DNA sequence: TACAAAACTTTGCGCGCGTAAAAAAAATAT
DNA sequence: ATATTTTTTTTACGCGCGCAAAGTTTTGTA
């Protein structure tokens, strides 16, 4: 490795003994040059660690090799896990992923889309905030940039949505709970920040009705993404209120459930399916940490891999065909029941 | 908002009635132009949503307004939380943060540093993998780019390190545990992926010796970042082994502790400080979810805010003075004891 | 009112690369 | 060996903006 610094592609091409356009061609696609010249270039690449200036490259390309990944809240392990998978897949496919979190704020979401737009990305994988998203703004973005919406749907916006069948989640869990014991009440936030809450509530109401049971919903107060905290605080209030008319609680998501389990523990309620327990508690999501709660949480898990995989694949074909498909496509994956010891 | 598309700063400046260099000056610092012209420009900015081409900007600046943030594993809530804070502070200061996770892999860490280097960032906030980091590579990077190392120190590398006083963490906890009951044994991984584990072990040994107690260490098998899983599996093995000669267990970090708590629960061991409990369990880190374990986890918390704040502030002054300070500086923050119900 | 200082405009070069067209060279086919 | 195809080189322009120098206008001060 020579210490000599190489300023630009001109100099580098000279070291290789090729012309600059040929070097340029190589960097765009190593296979597009003759094997012999390719070797010459790669030999030089070993000696001098030259790398083309990304800004100069991207300025002149209509589209870059960047893929934007936007999630509503990266400190939520659910999204952290998905982001990890998406990033890996993009790199494998030769793109450079660029990760953004909206930190739960619609303004930041718009900002993220703005900076992404100016990055001329080849495509974007976008999990919107949901109800609090700026609908118009997002719709415009999806028109301008090849975008795959995932996790949270915004009706009629964008060409593709890939996510989970949330009503199926609740219905699956309600069925299981009813078959094995008392029908569940539903523990959810009154104003949830996460997008799929509404569909889960509807799924609960629907499933209960179909089973011929009367639904009970407890609405937890509180705002923001501190779901465990809210589940805990409001769980205690729920328990103390005496409104709990059933010994089975279905939480709208796993993070709420984790907080609720803490509330139960604190209140001396034993949670589980065995005879000596006071309460059954179930969650929804398949949160990465849900197997390590005490007791381990029975839940319905997203098919993380399928969602990530399909999102990425769909985006890649969108990029290749670069045509907006005309009709809007949605793909919903079913959840898998994870039977553990809490319910 | 006019629908008319503006191609470049030339056109935009014309719409404002100012010259292009003046517009350019405005975008670099809105206060550097006369208030009257500033209003003219901002009025135009309302009508046409023009934004300067970031690639053209960055190509011509020696340094960009980008700040790189690199963490070893973003799916760990600890780093997710810190990253969230760092991002926010960078944005407030007028920089554009760019987030990278090394996903636990040294090759990826190097790749991240490579792409960062080619981004000509104003500065980088870097939490390295630690022992598995490529020492030479990282050192070279820190020489080329203004970098603040945080969380995990690499001796002699870089100009600044900001983190926690890990031996103090363990010593603080050991002292507390000894004062209130049996001296603790230490539950850790044999080959930990997280960087500060070694210092914690030494802190444990040292503190036990000072207290006049004999140390006991249980080494959990397993590789990688699935710490809860390892804590769970190996926790069960630990319990079954009969090697546990004390009723107090100090875990090397909170994620291990979460897994260990699950193991205790599964094994029917009651964890807590009250008379009727079999075991006391403590963790280290102040993990975001550690208050929602059952029982809630007694731990020593990083001063997240202080670390993030100091890291960012330090980087900003490094950027402004753009001189390498010559001598290496380290700042270690003490941990705060969080007394909860597990120990 | 004059005068210096500050802010602005004009002009013009340069950044590092994409890319197109035409000419030259090399590889392959006849 | 010649003709044909493929690859490479040459030449040249453009991208959108930073930046510096010199000239012009505006602003604040004496």
PDB file of C-alpha atoms in Angstrom, chain A residues 115-300:
ATOM      1  CA  UNK A 115     -33.564  15.358   3.252  1.00  0.00           C
ATOM      2  CA  UNK A 116     -34.147  11.994   1.652  1.00  0.00           C
ATOM      3  CA  UNK A 117     -35.720  13.595  -1.374  1.00  0.00           C
ATOM      4  CA  UNK A 118     -32.694  15.785  -1.812  1.00  0.00           C
ATOM      5  CA  UNK A 119     -30.501  12.722  -1.631  1.00  0.00           C
ATOM      6  CA  UNK A 120     -31.994  11.404  -4.864  1.00  0.00           C
ATOM      7  CA  UNK A 121     -32.228   7.879  -3.442  1.00  0.00           C
ATOM      8  CA  UNK A 122     -32.845   4.907  -5.684  1.00  0.00           C
ATOM      9  CA  UNK A 123     -35.681   3.977  -3.357  1.00  0.00           C
ATOM     10  CA  UNK A 124     -37.060   4.291   0.129  1.00  0.00           C
ATOM     11  CA  UNK A 125     -38.334   1.821   2.709  1.00  0.00           C
ATOM     12  CA  UNK A 126     -40.709   3.785   4.840  1.00  0.00           C
ATOM     13  CA  UNK A 127     -42.597   2.911   8.016  1.00  0.00           C
ATOM     14  CA  UNK A 128     -44.687   6.011   8.668  1.00  0.00           C
ATOM     15  CA  UNK A 129     -45.917   7.293  11.993  1.00  0.00           C
ATOM     16  CA  UNK A 130     -49.399   6.464  10.875  1.00  0.00           C
ATOM     17  CA  UNK A 131     -52.300   8.626  11.942  1.00  0.00           C
ATOM     18  CA  UNK A 132     -50.070  11.512  12.901  1.00  0.00           C
ATOM     19  CA  UNK A 133     -48.261  11.454   9.583  1.00  0.00           C
ATOM     20  CA  UNK A 134     -48.725  14.369   7.239  1.00  0.00           C
ATOM     21  CA  UNK A 135     -50.852  12.549   4.710  1.00  0.00           C
ATOM     22  CA  UNK A 136     -50.485  15.014   1.838  1.00  0.00           C
ATOM     23  CA  UNK A 137     -46.787  15.290   2.343  1.00  0.00           C
ATOM     24  CA  UNK A 138     -46.236  11.557   2.413  1.00  0.00           C
ATOM     25  CA  UNK A 139     -48.408  11.029  -0.640  1.00  0.00           C
ATOM     26  CA  UNK A 140     -46.393  13.588  -2.586  1.00  0.00           C
ATOM     27  CA  UNK A 141     -43.163  11.955  -1.504  1.00  0.00           C
ATOM     28  CA  UNK A 142     -44.309   8.536  -2.630  1.00  0.00           C
ATOM     29  CA  UNK A 143     -45.134   9.995  -6.008  1.00  0.00           C
ATOM     30  CA  UNK A 144     -41.704  11.529  -6.390  1.00  0.00           C
ATOM     31  CA  UNK A 145     -39.587   8.683  -5.041  1.00  0.00           C
ATOM     32  CA  UNK A 146     -39.968   4.901  -5.439  1.00  0.00           C
ATOM     33  CA  UNK A 147     -41.226   4.010  -1.998  1.00  0.00           C
ATOM     34  CA  UNK A 148     -42.364   0.896  -0.210  1.00  0.00           C
ATOM     35  CA  UNK A 149     -44.544   1.590   2.800  1.00  0.00           C
ATOM     36  CA  UNK A 150     -44.281  -1.021   5.505  1.00  0.00           C
ATOM     37  CA  UNK A 151     -45.643  -1.783   8.949  1.00  0.00           C
ATOM     38  CA  UNK A 152     -48.143   1.046   8.996  1.00  0.00           C
ATOM     39  CA  UNK A 153     -50.542   1.603   6.154  1.00  0.00           C
ATOM     40  CA  UNK A 154     -51.824   4.960   5.002  1.00  0.00           C
ATOM     41  CA  UNK A 155     -54.887   4.275   2.913  1.00  0.00           C
ATOM     42  CA  UNK A 156     -54.479   5.161  -0.715  1.00  0.00           C
ATOM     43  CA  UNK A 157     -50.978   6.538  -0.298  1.00  0.00           C
ATOM     44  CA  UNK A 158     -48.060   5.093  -2.212  1.00  0.00           C
ATOM     45  CA  UNK A 159     -47.919   2.173  -4.615  1.00  0.00           C
ATOM     46  CA  UNK A 160     -47.133  -0.638  -2.239  1.00  0.00           C
ATOM     47  CA  UNK A 161     -47.817  -1.495   1.341  1.00  0.00           C
ATOM     48  CA  UNK A 162     -46.356  -4.454   3.159  1.00  0.00           C
ATOM     49  CA  UNK A 163     -47.245  -5.253   6.717  1.00  0.00           C
ATOM     50  CA  UNK A 164     -49.104  -7.470   9.085  1.00  0.00           C
ATOM     51  CA  UNK A 165     -52.739  -8.418   9.144  1.00  0.00           C
ATOM     52  CA  UNK A 166     -53.524  -6.741  12.438  1.00  0.00           C
ATOM     53  CA  UNK A 167     -57.157  -7.802  12.760  1.00  0.00           C
ATOM     54  CA  UNK A 168     -55.983 -11.360  12.211  1.00  0.00           C
ATOM     55  CA  UNK A 169     -53.530 -10.926  15.078  1.00  0.00           C
ATOM     56  CA  UNK A 170     -56.214 -10.010  17.563  1.00  0.00           C
ATOM     57  CA  UNK A 171     -58.706 -12.480  16.233  1.00  0.00           C
ATOM     58  CA  UNK A 172     -56.152 -15.270  16.455  1.00  0.00           C
ATOM     59  CA  UNK A 173     -55.339 -14.391  20.034  1.00  0.00           C
ATOM     60  CA  UNK A 174     -58.949 -13.875  21.068  1.00  0.00           C
ATOM     61  CA  UNK A 175     -59.835 -17.275  19.657  1.00  0.00           C
ATOM     62  CA  UNK A 176     -57.008 -18.928  21.518  1.00  0.00           C
ATOM     63  CA  UNK A 177     -57.851 -17.206  24.785  1.00  0.00           C
ATOM     64  CA  UNK A 178     -61.534 -18.034  24.546  1.00  0.00           C
ATOM     65  CA  UNK A 179     -60.823 -21.646  23.733  1.00  0.00           C
ATOM     66  CA  UNK A 180     -58.583 -22.063  26.750  1.00  0.00           C
ATOM     67  CA  UNK A 181     -60.357 -19.974  29.357  1.00  0.00           C
ATOM     68  CA  UNK A 182     -62.238 -16.779  29.975  1.00  0.00           C
ATOM     69  CA  UNK A 183     -62.727 -14.325  27.117  1.00  0.00           C
ATOM     70  CA  UNK A 184     -60.247 -11.443  27.352  1.00  0.00           C
ATOM     71  CA  UNK A 185     -60.708  -7.780  28.026  1.00  0.00           C
ATOM     72  CA  UNK A 186     -58.630  -5.400  25.962  1.00  0.00           C
ATOM     73  CA  UNK A 187     -55.975  -3.123  27.429  1.00  0.00           C
ATOM     74  CA  UNK A 188     -54.962  -0.316  25.101  1.00  0.00           C
ATOM     75  CA  UNK A 189     -54.043   3.333  24.975  1.00  0.00           C
ATOM     76  CA  UNK A 190     -56.696   5.925  24.438  1.00  0.00           C
ATOM     77  CA  UNK A 191     -54.419   7.863  22.090  1.00  0.00           C
ATOM     78  CA  UNK A 192     -51.813   5.406  20.891  1.00  0.00           C
ATOM     79  CA  UNK A 193     -48.710   6.714  19.092  1.00  0.00           C
ATOM     80  CA  UNK A 194     -48.142   3.472  17.252  1.00  0.00           C
ATOM     81  CA  UNK A 195     -50.050   3.120  14.058  1.00  0.00           C
ATOM     82  CA  UNK A 196     -51.787  -0.222  14.106  1.00  0.00           C
ATOM     83  CA  UNK A 197     -53.646   0.173  17.369  1.00  0.00           C
ATOM     84  CA  UNK A 198     -56.975   1.080  15.833  1.00  0.00           C
ATOM     85  CA  UNK A 199     -57.106  -2.005  13.666  1.00  0.00           C
ATOM     86  CA  UNK A 200     -56.313  -4.165  16.619  1.00  0.00           C
ATOM     87  CA  UNK A 201     -59.119  -2.711  18.622  1.00  0.00           C
ATOM     88  CA  UNK A 202     -61.529  -3.328  15.769  1.00  0.00           C
ATOM     89  CA  UNK A 203     -60.139  -6.812  15.414  1.00  0.00           C
ATOM     90  CA  UNK A 204     -60.818  -7.394  19.092  1.00  0.00           C
ATOM     91  CA  UNK A 205     -64.377  -6.118  18.922  1.00  0.00           C
ATOM     92  CA  UNK A 206     -65.079  -8.164  15.850  1.00  0.00           C
ATOM     93  CA  UNK A 207     -63.586 -11.371  17.199  1.00  0.00           C
ATOM     94  CA  UNK A 208     -65.421 -11.062  20.504  1.00  0.00           C
ATOM     95  CA  UNK A 209     -68.684 -10.536  18.723  1.00  0.00           C
ATOM     96  CA  UNK A 210     -68.129 -13.548  16.511  1.00  0.00           C
ATOM     97  CA  UNK A 211     -67.405 -15.656  19.571  1.00  0.00           C
ATOM     98  CA  UNK A 212     -70.554 -14.341  21.169  1.00  0.00           C
ATOM     99  CA  UNK A 213     -68.889 -12.529  24.037  1.00  0.00           C
ATOM    100  CA  UNK A 214     -69.264  -9.010  25.235  1.00  0.00           C
ATOM    101  CA  UNK A 215     -66.132  -6.907  24.742  1.00  0.00           C
ATOM    102  CA  UNK A 216     -64.509  -4.886  27.508  1.00  0.00           C
ATOM    103  CA  UNK A 217     -61.946  -2.227  26.743  1.00  0.00           C
ATOM    104  CA  UNK A 218     -59.769  -0.365  29.210  1.00  0.00           C
ATOM    105  CA  UNK A 219     -58.316   2.821  27.809  1.00  0.00           C
ATOM    106  CA  UNK A 220     -54.964   3.779  29.259  1.00  0.00           C
ATOM    107  CA  UNK A 221     -54.245   7.478  29.512  1.00  0.00           C
ATOM    108  CA  UNK A 222     -50.948   8.979  28.423  1.00  0.00           C
ATOM    109  CA  UNK A 223     -49.124  10.189  25.338  1.00  0.00           C
ATOM    110  CA  UNK A 224     -45.943   9.290  23.546  1.00  0.00           C
ATOM    111  CA  UNK A 225     -43.770   6.263  23.075  1.00  0.00           C
ATOM    112  CA  UNK A 226     -43.015   5.346  26.678  1.00  0.00           C
ATOM    113  CA  UNK A 227     -45.341   2.387  26.353  1.00  0.00           C
ATOM    114  CA  UNK A 228     -43.916   0.292  29.192  1.00  0.00           C
ATOM    115  CA  UNK A 229     -44.284   3.217  31.537  1.00  0.00           C
ATOM    116  CA  UNK A 230     -47.861   3.797  30.494  1.00  0.00           C
ATOM    117  CA  UNK A 231     -48.671   0.107  30.684  1.00  0.00           C
ATOM    118  CA  UNK A 232     -47.267   0.062  34.178  1.00  0.00           C
ATOM    119  CA  UNK A 233     -48.922   3.207  35.550  1.00  0.00           C
ATOM    120  CA  UNK A 234     -52.244   2.622  33.919  1.00  0.00           C
ATOM    121  CA  UNK A 235     -52.071  -1.078  34.620  1.00  0.00           C
ATOM    122  CA  UNK A 236     -52.035  -0.282  38.304  1.00  0.00           C
ATOM    123  CA  UNK A 237     -54.952   2.067  37.845  1.00  0.00           C
ATOM    124  CA  UNK A 238     -56.782  -0.629  35.929  1.00  0.00           C
ATOM    125  CA  UNK A 239     -56.186  -3.200  38.628  1.00  0.00           C
ATOM    126  CA  UNK A 240     -57.159  -0.809  41.404  1.00  0.00           C
ATOM    127  CA  UNK A 241     -60.254   0.384  39.571  1.00  0.00           C
ATOM    128  CA  UNK A 242     -62.014  -2.914  40.032  1.00  0.00           C
ATOM    129  CA  UNK A 243     -63.252  -2.623  36.455  1.00  0.00           C
ATOM    130  CA  UNK A 244     -61.504  -5.804  35.527  1.00  0.00           C
ATOM    131  CA  UNK A 245     -64.420  -8.136  35.018  1.00  0.00           C
ATOM    132  CA  UNK A 246     -62.382 -10.945  33.575  1.00  0.00           C
ATOM    133  CA  UNK A 247     -59.236 -12.772  34.530  1.00  0.00           C
ATOM    134  CA  UNK A 248     -57.795 -12.521  31.056  1.00  0.00           C
ATOM    135  CA  UNK A 249     -56.174  -9.396  29.662  1.00  0.00           C
ATOM    136  CA  UNK A 250     -55.164  -8.908  26.064  1.00  0.00           C
ATOM    137  CA  UNK A 251     -52.805  -5.973  25.630  1.00  0.00           C
ATOM    138  CA  UNK A 252     -52.785  -4.017  22.393  1.00  0.00           C
ATOM    139  CA  UNK A 253     -49.047  -4.556  22.073  1.00  0.00           C
ATOM    140  CA  UNK A 254     -46.165  -6.265  23.813  1.00  0.00           C
ATOM    141  CA  UNK A 255     -44.625  -3.135  25.251  1.00  0.00           C
ATOM    142  CA  UNK A 256     -47.855  -2.256  26.996  1.00  0.00           C
ATOM    143  CA  UNK A 257     -47.994  -5.844  28.156  1.00  0.00           C
ATOM    144  CA  UNK A 258     -44.506  -5.641  29.609  1.00  0.00           C
ATOM    145  CA  UNK A 259     -45.581  -2.629  31.642  1.00  0.00           C
ATOM    146  CA  UNK A 260     -48.788  -4.340  32.622  1.00  0.00           C
ATOM    147  CA  UNK A 261     -46.915  -7.412  33.798  1.00  0.00           C
ATOM    148  CA  UNK A 262     -44.803  -5.162  36.004  1.00  0.00           C
ATOM    149  CA  UNK A 263     -47.994  -3.684  37.425  1.00  0.00           C
ATOM    150  CA  UNK A 264     -49.364  -7.137  38.152  1.00  0.00           C
ATOM    151  CA  UNK A 265     -46.168  -8.158  39.852  1.00  0.00           C
ATOM    152  CA  UNK A 266     -46.173  -5.049  41.968  1.00  0.00           C
ATOM    153  CA  UNK A 267     -49.784  -5.641  42.919  1.00  0.00           C
ATOM    154  CA  UNK A 268     -49.059  -9.206  43.910  1.00  0.00           C
ATOM    155  CA  UNK A 269     -51.115 -10.714  41.115  1.00  0.00           C
ATOM    156  CA  UNK A 270     -49.733 -13.972  39.801  1.00  0.00           C
ATOM    157  CA  UNK A 271     -49.826 -14.139  36.042  1.00  0.00           C
ATOM    158  CA  UNK A 272     -49.871 -17.381  34.109  1.00  0.00           C
ATOM    159  CA  UNK A 273     -51.886 -20.313  32.880  1.00  0.00           C
ATOM    160  CA  UNK A 274     -51.425 -22.630  35.827  1.00  0.00           C
ATOM    161  CA  UNK A 275     -54.124 -23.214  38.419  1.00  0.00           C
ATOM    162  CA  UNK A 276     -52.490 -21.073  41.095  1.00  0.00           C
ATOM    163  CA  UNK A 277     -52.475 -17.920  38.986  1.00  0.00           C
ATOM    164  CA  UNK A 278     -54.795 -14.946  39.249  1.00  0.00           C
ATOM    165  CA  UNK A 279     -54.592 -13.627  35.746  1.00  0.00           C
ATOM    166  CA  UNK A 280     -53.738 -14.430  32.156  1.00  0.00           C
ATOM    167  CA  UNK A 281     -51.994 -11.731  30.147  1.00  0.00           C
ATOM    168  CA  UNK A 282     -51.284 -11.752  26.434  1.00  0.00           C
ATOM    169  CA  UNK A 283     -49.609  -9.315  24.105  1.00  0.00           C
ATOM    170  CA  UNK A 284     -49.312  -8.654  20.398  1.00  0.00           C
ATOM    171  CA  UNK A 285     -46.185  -8.120  18.295  1.00  0.00           C
ATOM    172  CA  UNK A 286     -43.606 -10.740  19.155  1.00  0.00           C
ATOM    173  CA  UNK A 287     -41.385  -8.098  20.675  1.00  0.00           C
ATOM    174  CA  UNK A 288     -37.715  -9.171  20.795  1.00  0.00           C
ATOM    175  CA  UNK A 289     -37.774  -9.207  24.588  1.00  0.00           C
ATOM    176  CA  UNK A 290     -41.176 -10.760  25.090  1.00  0.00           C
ATOM    177  CA  UNK A 291     -39.680 -14.176  25.807  1.00  0.00           C
ATOM    178  CA  UNK A 292     -37.815 -12.811  28.804  1.00  0.00           C
ATOM    179  CA  UNK A 293     -40.671 -11.341  30.753  1.00  0.00           C
ATOM    180  CA  UNK A 294     -41.777 -13.066  33.943  1.00  0.00           C
ATOM    181  CA  UNK A 295     -43.744 -15.053  33.067  1.00  0.00           C
ATOM    182  CA  UNK A 296     -42.750 -15.258  29.421  1.00  0.00           C
ATOM    183  CA  UNK A 297     -45.314 -13.501  27.298  1.00  0.00           C
ATOM    184  CA  UNK A 298     -47.816 -15.296  25.125  1.00  0.00           C
ATOM    185  CA  UNK A 299     -48.192 -13.181  22.027  1.00  0.00           C
ATOM    186  CA  UNK A 300     -48.776 -13.095  18.294  1.00  0.00           C
TER     187      UNK A 300
END
